[in-house]
């Protein structure tokens, strides 16, 4: 017994150590939010943002599509109720920057290189670390990144990521880098809003002046074509530069002159320049920017068939809404991936068939005012912060009924709050435009109304004037090719 006591004490001490290490890792992963992920991915966003690929439309399109998939993946990971998302393979074209210059060998296009990786980790921290490491970007600024990437088995031995705080003399004598000093340095390197604006306003102004004739040309072309074609609006799904948009409108103008006989099919519609030709789930006509005019001609000739399918889709939405207590089915590309009309119709049909087999019991009009977004996949239903019920089409009807009933009140509260935030956002945008003499103030799609409101309030406290500038609230600092200034919504003061 006496000989066994030291061994028993050692075993207990080792057990406590393992539990402590495991708890530290779990706390680190669980407290890592989507906001933390976006902040940690700023170097990555700067390296792949589509606006830096204006002269390379193929690479720009690839990055835009991959960013949308990445954002959806991150949103899924923030909901604990979700099942683990399916592994997603993404490809990005990464600009050569100071942070990744060492990995520039094998670049297939001057100035940037293609990087592919698979999103398969089940936590935000691990996903962010995987992305940065795949692009040869530093992960030193991420707290807890070592715990996320250290493998429990390396070379057949067990390794623990126990944080050890060494005395400063340790780094002096060994020559190793002090991680705390590096983290402080990276924080200090992030500029304040005033310093960054002072350094970059002149560059933005120079680019803006160059783009002004093109902006005026774009506005006139858009107005003329809307009147000529009798369409409601002409939009772009992507943030292409002004020159690129002008060339697309000129291409549409030439097409209209050569194919006037079939233009009557688009009267009263909305035209959207996108990556593929067709009709989207909202009934808008998509003109593929890489398609030749013959593809556009074929699309316009098939429009009557698309209109019939869209009418059937609307009736299907009404039937589903009736079965679910008059909940409103919405299709919003700000909240879900873009879908073509045929794909969305098939998805609705599958969902409707599952409801008809075993109808959820809801009182008529009991859910009126609620909004639902349908999605592919087999994840658990969730309630978005903006108030929408996001439901996979494979959701079991009885589980769906319970989910809706248990989240109805919260969903209505979120919807009211979002509506109030949007009203407040519009008011603050007007005040900011007047106070800073801006030409335009807008936000990126990934910035929420709540973040925009907070950003505008902080902006009003800054003693800054930006006469006639275009200001975009984003997640990082940048000057776009047409002179728009992008600043993070949570900039450092």
PDB file of C-alpha atoms in Angstrom, residues 72-85 327 335-336 370-376 378-393 395 399-400 402-404 406-408 410-411 414:
ATOM      1  CA  UNK A  72     -22.274  30.357 -45.035  1.00  0.00           C
ATOM      2  CA  UNK A  73     -19.934  27.792 -43.450  1.00  0.00           C
ATOM      3  CA  UNK A  74     -18.938  30.224 -40.664  1.00  0.00           C
ATOM      4  CA  UNK A  75     -22.582  31.099 -39.998  1.00  0.00           C
ATOM      5  CA  UNK A  76     -23.432  27.391 -39.658  1.00  0.00           C
ATOM      6  CA  UNK A  77     -20.605  26.842 -37.175  1.00  0.00           C
ATOM      7  CA  UNK A  78     -21.841  29.591 -34.842  1.00  0.00           C
ATOM      8  CA  UNK A  79     -25.100  27.717 -34.115  1.00  0.00           C
ATOM      9  CA  UNK A  80     -24.556  24.942 -31.575  1.00  0.00           C
ATOM     10  CA  UNK A  81     -27.811  23.243 -32.675  1.00  0.00           C
ATOM     11  CA  UNK A  82     -26.474  22.599 -36.157  1.00  0.00           C
ATOM     12  CA  UNK A  83     -25.103  19.259 -37.121  1.00  0.00           C
ATOM     13  CA  UNK A  84     -21.535  19.346 -38.329  1.00  0.00           C
ATOM     14  CA  UNK A  85     -21.543  20.995 -41.780  1.00  0.00           C
ATOM     15  CA  UNK A 327     -45.699  31.926 -42.315  1.00  0.00           C
ATOM     16  CA  UNK A 335     -29.226  35.627 -46.018  1.00  0.00           C
ATOM     17  CA  UNK A 336     -28.836  32.552 -48.225  1.00  0.00           C
ATOM     18  CA  UNK A 370     -43.097  35.269 -39.314  1.00  0.00           C
ATOM     19  CA  UNK A 371     -40.525  34.632 -42.044  1.00  0.00           C
ATOM     20  CA  UNK A 372     -38.932  31.353 -43.079  1.00  0.00           C
ATOM     21  CA  UNK A 373     -35.893  30.609 -45.241  1.00  0.00           C
ATOM     22  CA  UNK A 374     -35.517  27.149 -46.745  1.00  0.00           C
ATOM     23  CA  UNK A 375     -32.101  25.629 -47.372  1.00  0.00           C
ATOM     24  CA  UNK A 376     -30.591  22.430 -48.658  1.00  0.00           C
ATOM     25  CA  UNK A 378     -29.604  18.179 -43.219  1.00  0.00           C
ATOM     26  CA  UNK A 379     -28.611  20.626 -40.484  1.00  0.00           C
ATOM     27  CA  UNK A 380     -30.906  21.470 -37.586  1.00  0.00           C
ATOM     28  CA  UNK A 381     -33.396  24.372 -37.959  1.00  0.00           C
ATOM     29  CA  UNK A 382     -32.159  27.634 -36.460  1.00  0.00           C
ATOM     30  CA  UNK A 383     -33.416  31.117 -35.671  1.00  0.00           C
ATOM     31  CA  UNK A 384     -31.346  33.891 -37.226  1.00  0.00           C
ATOM     32  CA  UNK A 385     -30.560  37.066 -35.309  1.00  0.00           C
ATOM     33  CA  UNK A 386     -32.489  38.948 -37.990  1.00  0.00           C
ATOM     34  CA  UNK A 387     -35.634  36.999 -37.026  1.00  0.00           C
ATOM     35  CA  UNK A 388     -35.960  34.480 -39.866  1.00  0.00           C
ATOM     36  CA  UNK A 389     -36.523  30.773 -39.209  1.00  0.00           C
ATOM     37  CA  UNK A 390     -33.915  28.913 -41.266  1.00  0.00           C
ATOM     38  CA  UNK A 391     -35.176  25.400 -41.987  1.00  0.00           C
ATOM     39  CA  UNK A 392     -33.567  22.571 -44.016  1.00  0.00           C
ATOM     40  CA  UNK A 393     -35.956  20.877 -46.448  1.00  0.00           C
ATOM     41  CA  UNK A 395     -36.386  18.583 -41.447  1.00  0.00           C
ATOM     42  CA  UNK A 399     -39.560  18.358 -35.182  1.00  0.00           C
ATOM     43  CA  UNK A 400     -40.290  21.419 -37.338  1.00  0.00           C
ATOM     44  CA  UNK A 402     -41.971  21.850 -32.159  1.00  0.00           C
ATOM     45  CA  UNK A 403     -39.159  24.151 -33.286  1.00  0.00           C
ATOM     46  CA  UNK A 404     -41.532  26.777 -34.683  1.00  0.00           C
ATOM     47  CA  UNK A 406     -40.893  27.114 -29.238  1.00  0.00           C
ATOM     48  CA  UNK A 407     -39.308  29.999 -31.190  1.00  0.00           C
ATOM     49  CA  UNK A 408     -42.335  32.004 -32.344  1.00  0.00           C
ATOM     50  CA  UNK A 410     -38.420  35.155 -29.944  1.00  0.00           C
ATOM     51  CA  UNK A 411     -38.653  35.335 -33.746  1.00  0.00           C
ATOM     52  CA  UNK A 414     -36.002  39.658 -33.421  1.00  0.00           C
TER      53      UNK A 414
END
